[in-house]
Short mmCIF file of C-alpha atoms and ligand atoms in Angstrom, two decimals:
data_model
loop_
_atom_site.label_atom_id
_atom_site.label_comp_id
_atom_site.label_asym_id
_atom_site.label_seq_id
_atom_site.Cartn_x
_atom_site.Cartn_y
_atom_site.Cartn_z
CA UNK A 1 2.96 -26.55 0.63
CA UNK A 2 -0.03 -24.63 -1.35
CA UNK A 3 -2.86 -24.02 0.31
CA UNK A 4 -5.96 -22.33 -0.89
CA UNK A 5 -8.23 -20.13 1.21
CA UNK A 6 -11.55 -19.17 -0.27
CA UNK A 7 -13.42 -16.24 0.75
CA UNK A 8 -10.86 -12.77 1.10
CA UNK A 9 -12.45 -11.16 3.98
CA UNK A 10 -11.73 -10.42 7.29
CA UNK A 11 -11.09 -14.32 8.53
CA UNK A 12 -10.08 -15.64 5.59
CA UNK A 13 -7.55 -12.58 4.44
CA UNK A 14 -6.16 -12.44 7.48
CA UNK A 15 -5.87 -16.17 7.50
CA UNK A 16 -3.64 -15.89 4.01
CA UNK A 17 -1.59 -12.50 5.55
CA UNK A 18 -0.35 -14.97 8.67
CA UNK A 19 0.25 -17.93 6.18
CA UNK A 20 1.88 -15.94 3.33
CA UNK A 21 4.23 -14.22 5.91
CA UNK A 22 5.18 -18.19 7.11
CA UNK A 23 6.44 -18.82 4.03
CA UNK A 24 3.52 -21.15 2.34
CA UNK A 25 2.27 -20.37 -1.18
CA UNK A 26 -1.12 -18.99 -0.89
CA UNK A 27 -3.82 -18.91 -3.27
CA UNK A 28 -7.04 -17.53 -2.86
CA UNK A 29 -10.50 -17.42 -4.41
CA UNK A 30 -13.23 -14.71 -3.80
CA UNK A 31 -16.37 -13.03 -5.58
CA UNK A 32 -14.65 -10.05 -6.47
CA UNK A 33 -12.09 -9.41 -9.23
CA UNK A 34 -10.97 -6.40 -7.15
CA UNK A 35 -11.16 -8.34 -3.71
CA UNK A 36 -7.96 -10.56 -5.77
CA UNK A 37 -6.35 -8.16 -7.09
CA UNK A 38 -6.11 -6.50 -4.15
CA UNK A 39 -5.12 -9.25 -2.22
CA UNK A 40 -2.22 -9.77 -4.26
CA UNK A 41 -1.04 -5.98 -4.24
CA UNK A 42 -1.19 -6.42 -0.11
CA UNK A 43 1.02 -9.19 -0.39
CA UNK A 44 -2.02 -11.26 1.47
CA UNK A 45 -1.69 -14.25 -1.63
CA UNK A 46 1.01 -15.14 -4.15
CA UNK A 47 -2.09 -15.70 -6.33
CA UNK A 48 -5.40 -14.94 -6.73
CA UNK A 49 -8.83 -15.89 -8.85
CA UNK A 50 -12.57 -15.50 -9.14
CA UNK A 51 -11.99 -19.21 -10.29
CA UNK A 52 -12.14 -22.25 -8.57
CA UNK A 53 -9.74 -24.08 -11.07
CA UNK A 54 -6.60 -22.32 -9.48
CA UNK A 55 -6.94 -24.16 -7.01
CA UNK A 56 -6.28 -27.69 -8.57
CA UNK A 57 -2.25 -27.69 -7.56
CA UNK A 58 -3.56 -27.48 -3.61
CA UNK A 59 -3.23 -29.81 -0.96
CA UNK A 60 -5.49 -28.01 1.92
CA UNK A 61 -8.18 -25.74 1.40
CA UNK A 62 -9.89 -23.33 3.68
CA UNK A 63 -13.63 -22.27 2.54
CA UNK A 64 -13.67 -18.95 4.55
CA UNK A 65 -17.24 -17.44 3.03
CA UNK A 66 -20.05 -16.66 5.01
CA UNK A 67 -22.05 -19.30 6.82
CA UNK A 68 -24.54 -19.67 4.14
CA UNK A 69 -22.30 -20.11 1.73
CA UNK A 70 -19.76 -22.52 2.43
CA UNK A 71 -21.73 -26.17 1.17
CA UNK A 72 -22.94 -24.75 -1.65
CA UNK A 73 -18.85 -23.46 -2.26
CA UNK A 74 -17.92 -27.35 -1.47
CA UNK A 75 -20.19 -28.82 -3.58
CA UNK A 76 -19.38 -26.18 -6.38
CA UNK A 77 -15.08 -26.74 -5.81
CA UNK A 78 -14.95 -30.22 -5.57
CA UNK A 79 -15.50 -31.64 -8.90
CA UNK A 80 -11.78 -29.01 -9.52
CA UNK A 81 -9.98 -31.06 -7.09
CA UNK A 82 -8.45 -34.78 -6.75
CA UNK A 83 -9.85 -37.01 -3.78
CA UNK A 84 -6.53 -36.29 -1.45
CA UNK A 85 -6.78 -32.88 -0.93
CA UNK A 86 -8.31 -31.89 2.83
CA UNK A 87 -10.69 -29.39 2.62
CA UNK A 88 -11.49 -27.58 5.89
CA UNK A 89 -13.76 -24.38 6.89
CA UNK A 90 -13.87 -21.66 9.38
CA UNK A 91 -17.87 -21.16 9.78
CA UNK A 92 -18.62 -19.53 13.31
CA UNK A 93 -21.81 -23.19 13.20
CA UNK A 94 -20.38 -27.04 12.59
CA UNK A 95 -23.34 -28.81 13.37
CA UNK A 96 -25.42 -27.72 9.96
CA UNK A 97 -22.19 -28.09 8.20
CA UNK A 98 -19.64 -31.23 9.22
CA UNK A 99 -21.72 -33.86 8.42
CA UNK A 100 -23.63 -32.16 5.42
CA UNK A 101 -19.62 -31.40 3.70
CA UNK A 102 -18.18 -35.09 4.95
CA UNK A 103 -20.68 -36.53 3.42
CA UNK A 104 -19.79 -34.61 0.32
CA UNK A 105 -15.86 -35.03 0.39
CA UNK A 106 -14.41 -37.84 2.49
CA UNK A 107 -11.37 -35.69 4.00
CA UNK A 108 -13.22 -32.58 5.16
CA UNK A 109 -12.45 -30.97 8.86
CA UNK A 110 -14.67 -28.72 10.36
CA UNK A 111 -12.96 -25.92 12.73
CA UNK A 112 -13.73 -22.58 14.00
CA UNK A 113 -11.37 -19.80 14.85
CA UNK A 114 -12.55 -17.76 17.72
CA UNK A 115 -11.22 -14.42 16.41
CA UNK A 116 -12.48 -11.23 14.97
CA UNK A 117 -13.08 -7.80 15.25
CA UNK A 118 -16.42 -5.49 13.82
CA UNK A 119 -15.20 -5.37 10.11
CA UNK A 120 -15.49 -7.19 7.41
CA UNK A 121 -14.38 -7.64 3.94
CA UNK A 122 -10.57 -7.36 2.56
CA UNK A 123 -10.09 -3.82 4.02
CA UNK A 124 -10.31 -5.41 7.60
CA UNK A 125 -7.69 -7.92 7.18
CA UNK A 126 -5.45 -8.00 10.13
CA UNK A 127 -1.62 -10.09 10.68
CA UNK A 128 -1.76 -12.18 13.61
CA UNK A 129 -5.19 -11.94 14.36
CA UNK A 130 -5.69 -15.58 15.39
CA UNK A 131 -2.41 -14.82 18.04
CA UNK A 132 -3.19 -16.54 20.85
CA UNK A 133 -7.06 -17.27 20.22
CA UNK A 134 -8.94 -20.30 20.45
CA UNK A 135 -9.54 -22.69 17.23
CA UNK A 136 -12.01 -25.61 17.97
CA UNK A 137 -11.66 -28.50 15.83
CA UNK A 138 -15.13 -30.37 15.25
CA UNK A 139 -14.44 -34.07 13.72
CA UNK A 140 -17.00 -36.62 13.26
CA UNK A 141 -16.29 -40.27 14.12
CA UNK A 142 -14.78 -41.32 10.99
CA UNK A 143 -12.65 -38.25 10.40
CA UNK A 144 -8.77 -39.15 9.55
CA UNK A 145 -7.18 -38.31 12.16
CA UNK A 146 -4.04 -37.34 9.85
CA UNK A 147 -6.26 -35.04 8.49
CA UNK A 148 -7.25 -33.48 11.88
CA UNK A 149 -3.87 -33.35 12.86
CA UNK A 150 -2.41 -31.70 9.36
CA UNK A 151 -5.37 -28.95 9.77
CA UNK A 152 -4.09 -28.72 13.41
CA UNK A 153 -1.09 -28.07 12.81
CA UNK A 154 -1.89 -25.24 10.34
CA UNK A 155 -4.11 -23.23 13.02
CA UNK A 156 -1.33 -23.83 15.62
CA UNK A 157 1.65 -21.97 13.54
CA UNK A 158 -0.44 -19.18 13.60
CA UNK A 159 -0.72 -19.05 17.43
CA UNK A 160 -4.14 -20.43 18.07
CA UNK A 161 -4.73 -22.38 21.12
CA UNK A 162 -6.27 -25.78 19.75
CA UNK A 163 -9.69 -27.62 21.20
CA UNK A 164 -11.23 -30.83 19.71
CA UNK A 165 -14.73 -31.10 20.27
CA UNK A 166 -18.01 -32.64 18.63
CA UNK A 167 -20.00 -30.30 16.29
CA UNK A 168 -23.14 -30.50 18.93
CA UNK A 169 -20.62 -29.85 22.16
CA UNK A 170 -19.17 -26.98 19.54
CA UNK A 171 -22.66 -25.69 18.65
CA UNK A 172 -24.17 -25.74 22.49
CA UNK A 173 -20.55 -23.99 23.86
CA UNK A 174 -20.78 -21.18 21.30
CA UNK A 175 -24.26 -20.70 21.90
CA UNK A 176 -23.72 -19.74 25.50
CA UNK A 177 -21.02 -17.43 25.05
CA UNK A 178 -21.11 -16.26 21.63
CA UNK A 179 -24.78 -16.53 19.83
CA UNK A 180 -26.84 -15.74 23.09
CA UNK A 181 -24.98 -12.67 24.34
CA UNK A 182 -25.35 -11.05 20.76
CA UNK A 183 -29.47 -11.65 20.94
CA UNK A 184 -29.28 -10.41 24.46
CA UNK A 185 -27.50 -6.86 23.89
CA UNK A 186 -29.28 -6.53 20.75
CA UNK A 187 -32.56 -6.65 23.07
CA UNK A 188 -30.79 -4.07 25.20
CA UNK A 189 -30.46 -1.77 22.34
CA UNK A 190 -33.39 -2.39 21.08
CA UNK A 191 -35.90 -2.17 24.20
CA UNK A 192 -33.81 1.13 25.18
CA UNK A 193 -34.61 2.76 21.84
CA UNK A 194 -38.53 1.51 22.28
CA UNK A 195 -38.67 2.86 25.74
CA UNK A 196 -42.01 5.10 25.51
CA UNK A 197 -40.69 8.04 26.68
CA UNK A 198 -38.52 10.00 24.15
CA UNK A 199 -36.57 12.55 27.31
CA UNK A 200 -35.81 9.44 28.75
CA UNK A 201 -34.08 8.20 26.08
CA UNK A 202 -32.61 10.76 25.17
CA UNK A 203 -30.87 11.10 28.36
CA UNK A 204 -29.81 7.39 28.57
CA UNK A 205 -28.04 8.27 24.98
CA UNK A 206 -26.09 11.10 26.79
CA UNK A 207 -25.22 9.26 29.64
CA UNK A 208 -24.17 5.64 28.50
CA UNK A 209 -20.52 5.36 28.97
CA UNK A 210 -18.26 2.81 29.42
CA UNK A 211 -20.98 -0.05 30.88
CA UNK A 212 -23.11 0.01 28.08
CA UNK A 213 -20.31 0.43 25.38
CA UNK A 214 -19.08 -2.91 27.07
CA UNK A 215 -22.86 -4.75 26.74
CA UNK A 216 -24.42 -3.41 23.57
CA UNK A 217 -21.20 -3.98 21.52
CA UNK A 218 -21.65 -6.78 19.81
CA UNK A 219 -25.84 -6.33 19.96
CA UNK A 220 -24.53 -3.61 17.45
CA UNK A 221 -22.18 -5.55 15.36
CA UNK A 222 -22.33 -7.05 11.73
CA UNK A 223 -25.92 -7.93 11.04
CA UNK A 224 -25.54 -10.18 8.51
CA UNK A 225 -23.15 -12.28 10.87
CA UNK A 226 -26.02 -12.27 14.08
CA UNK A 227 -28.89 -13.37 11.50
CA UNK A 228 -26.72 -16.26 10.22
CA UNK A 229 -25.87 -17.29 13.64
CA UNK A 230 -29.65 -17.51 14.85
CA UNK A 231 -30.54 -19.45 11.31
CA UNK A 232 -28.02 -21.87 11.44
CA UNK A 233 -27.45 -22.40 14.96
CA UNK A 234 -31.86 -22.77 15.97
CA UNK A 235 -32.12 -24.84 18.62
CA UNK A 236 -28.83 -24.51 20.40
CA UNK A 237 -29.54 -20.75 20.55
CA UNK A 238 -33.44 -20.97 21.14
CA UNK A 239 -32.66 -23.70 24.10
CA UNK A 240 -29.88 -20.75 25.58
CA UNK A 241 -32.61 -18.16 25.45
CA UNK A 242 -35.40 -20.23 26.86
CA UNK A 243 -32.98 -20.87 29.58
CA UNK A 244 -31.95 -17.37 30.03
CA UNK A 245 -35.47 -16.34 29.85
CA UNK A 246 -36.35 -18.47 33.15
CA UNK A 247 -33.02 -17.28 34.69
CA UNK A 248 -34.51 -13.31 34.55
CA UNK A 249 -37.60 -14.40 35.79
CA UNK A 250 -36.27 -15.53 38.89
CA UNK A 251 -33.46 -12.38 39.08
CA UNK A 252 -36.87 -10.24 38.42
CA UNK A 253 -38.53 -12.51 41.68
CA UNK A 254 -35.96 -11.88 44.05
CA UNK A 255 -36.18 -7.74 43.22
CA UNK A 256 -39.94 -7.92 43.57
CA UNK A 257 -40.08 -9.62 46.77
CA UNK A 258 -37.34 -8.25 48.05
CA UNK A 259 -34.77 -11.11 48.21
CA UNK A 260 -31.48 -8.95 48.46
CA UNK A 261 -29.59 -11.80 49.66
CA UNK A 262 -30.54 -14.21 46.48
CA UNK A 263 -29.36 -11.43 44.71
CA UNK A 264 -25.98 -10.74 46.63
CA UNK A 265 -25.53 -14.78 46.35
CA UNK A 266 -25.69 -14.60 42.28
CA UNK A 267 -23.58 -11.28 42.05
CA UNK A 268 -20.79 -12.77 44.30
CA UNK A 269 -20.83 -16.04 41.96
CA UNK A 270 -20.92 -14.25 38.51
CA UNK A 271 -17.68 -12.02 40.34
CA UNK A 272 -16.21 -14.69 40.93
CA UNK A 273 -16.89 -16.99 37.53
CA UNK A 274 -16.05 -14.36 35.37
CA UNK A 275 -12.48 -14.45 35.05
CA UNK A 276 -13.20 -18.28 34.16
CA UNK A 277 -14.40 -17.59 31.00
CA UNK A 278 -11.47 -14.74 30.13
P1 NAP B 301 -16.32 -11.30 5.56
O1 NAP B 301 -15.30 -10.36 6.12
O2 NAP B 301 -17.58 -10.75 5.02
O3 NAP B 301 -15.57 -12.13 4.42
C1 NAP B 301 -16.16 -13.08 3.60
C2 NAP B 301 -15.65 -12.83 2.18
O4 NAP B 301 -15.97 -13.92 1.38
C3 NAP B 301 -16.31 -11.63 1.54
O5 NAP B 301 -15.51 -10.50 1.74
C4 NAP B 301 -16.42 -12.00 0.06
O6 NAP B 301 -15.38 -11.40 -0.67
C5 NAP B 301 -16.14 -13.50 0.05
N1 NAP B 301 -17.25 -14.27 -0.46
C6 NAP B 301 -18.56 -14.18 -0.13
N2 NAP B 301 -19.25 -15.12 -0.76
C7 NAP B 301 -18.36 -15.82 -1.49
C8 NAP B 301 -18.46 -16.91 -2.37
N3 NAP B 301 -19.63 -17.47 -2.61
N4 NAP B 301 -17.32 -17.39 -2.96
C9 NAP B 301 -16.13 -16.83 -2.72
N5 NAP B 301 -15.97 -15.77 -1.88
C10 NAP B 301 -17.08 -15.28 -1.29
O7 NAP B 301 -16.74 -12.40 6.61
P2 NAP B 301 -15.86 -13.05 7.79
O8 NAP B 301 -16.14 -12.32 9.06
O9 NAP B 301 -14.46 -13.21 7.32
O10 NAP B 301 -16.58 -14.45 7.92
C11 NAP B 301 -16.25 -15.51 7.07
C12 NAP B 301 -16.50 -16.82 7.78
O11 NAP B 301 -15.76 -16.81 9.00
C13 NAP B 301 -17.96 -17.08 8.16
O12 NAP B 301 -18.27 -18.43 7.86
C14 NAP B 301 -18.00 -16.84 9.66
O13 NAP B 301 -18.94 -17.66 10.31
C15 NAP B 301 -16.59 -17.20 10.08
N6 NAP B 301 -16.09 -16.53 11.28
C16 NAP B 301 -16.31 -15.19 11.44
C17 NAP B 301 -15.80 -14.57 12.59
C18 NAP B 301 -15.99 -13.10 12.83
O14 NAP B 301 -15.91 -12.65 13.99
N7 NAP B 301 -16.23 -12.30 11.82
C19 NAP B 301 -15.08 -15.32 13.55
C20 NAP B 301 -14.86 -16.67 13.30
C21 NAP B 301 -15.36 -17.28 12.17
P3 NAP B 301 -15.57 -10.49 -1.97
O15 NAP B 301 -17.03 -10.36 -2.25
O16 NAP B 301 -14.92 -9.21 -1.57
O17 NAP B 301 -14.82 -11.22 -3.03
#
């Protein structure tokens, strides 16, 4: 089978490394000339374009660009391809996207791999990066369900663990434990660098260890990535935030007036709910 992955960087490269090394013929599409050519050098495609018209002879396509990008790629690819071929993305939102791109081609299937690391571009391409992570498949009502199952299938022989949810359910989950705890250690980088006194912070920069390289890592991550994720993702994130906001206020209550065993109450829960989440 051919498939087609547009967008060479770190999700979409990688996604073309696992695939190529499975045996399917891969052929991508990015910006860059250079991004291709070196894509085929690495062995990541069998072929390679800044062209959409390679991709005619494909039967599933992966847009893998950023966020922003990937209707405007669908509406732009689509007049290259006949009506059969299932066109599916990786973007880290569904809601703003599923039911803008079905309405645009019939046999689209939204899905998000929950994989990555800090880098970005062709240079970070990793094999078996998707190895045992979750992939959330977001189908509306009338989404073929061979379709679904075909892009399934895909994500699975590259060790993903599958989900099937609705774009909103999607959009709410991932703002809880993926958009939210970005704007949150951002803030913690941010209001420790504003602190007004300078010895103080310079202290705090000497004396962070592991703890806060655990909670400001991805506050410092890929900017473009955070910005995209509070743009296209509004009012799941701003409803987690409001949320979280009213859960501080009453952690900063129980420290003011002294109500240690509120506190020991929500620190024994969060001990024990972590692992849930792991
Ligand atoms: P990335 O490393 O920056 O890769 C995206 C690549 O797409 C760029 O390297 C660029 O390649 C190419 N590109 C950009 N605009 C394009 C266009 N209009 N047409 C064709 N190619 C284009 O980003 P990424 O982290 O892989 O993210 C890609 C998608 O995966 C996003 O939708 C994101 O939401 C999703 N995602 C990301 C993560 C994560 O942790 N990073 C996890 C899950 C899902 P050249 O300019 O070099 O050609």
């Amino acid at each position: 089978m051919k498939i087609g992955i547009i967008g060479l960087g770190l999700i979409g490269g990688s996604l073309a490394l696992d695939l190529t090394n499975l045996g399917y013929h891969v052929i991508g599409v990015s910006r860059q000339l250079k991004t291709c050519n070196q894509a085929i050098e690495r062995s990541i495609v069998s072929q390679a374009s800044t062209e959409f018209d390679i991709l005619a002879q494909t039967e599933v396509i992966f847009i893998c660009t950023p966020i922003g990008s990937i209707l405007i790629t669908l509406e732009r690819i689509i007049k290259h391809l006949p009506p059969d071929v299932i066109i599916t993305d990786v973007g880290s939102v569904k809601g703003s996207i599923v039911p803008q791109a079905t309405e645009l081609w019939a046999n689209f299937v939204g899905a998000h791999p929950m994989a990555g690391t800090a880098n970005q571009g062709i240079e970070a391409v990793e094999a078996n990066l998707f190895k045992n992570a979750p992939c959330v498949i977001t189908p509306l009502e009338n989404t073929s369900t061979k379709n679904v199952e075909r892009v399934k299938n895909i994500w699975h022989e590259v060790g993903c663990k599958i989900y099937e949810t609705t774009p909103e359910i999607h959009d709410r989950a991932v703002a809880w434990i993926s958009h939210l705890p970005v704007m949150i250690s951002a803030n913690l980088i941010n209001s420790c660098i504003n602190h007004e006194n300078q010895e103080v912070v310079n202290m705090a920069k000497k004396l962070a260890s592991s703890g806060f390289k655990d909670t400001s890592r991805v506050g410092g991550g890929n900017p473009e990535l955070g910005l995209m994720m509070a743009q296209y993702n509004k009012e799941q994130l701003l409803n987690s935030l409001k949320e979280y906001q009213q859960n501080l206020s009453l952690i900063i209550n129980d420290i003011e007036t002294e109500k240690w065993e509120n506190l020991e109450h929500l620190l024994t829960k969060t001990n024990q709910e972590r692992p849930n989440f792991l």
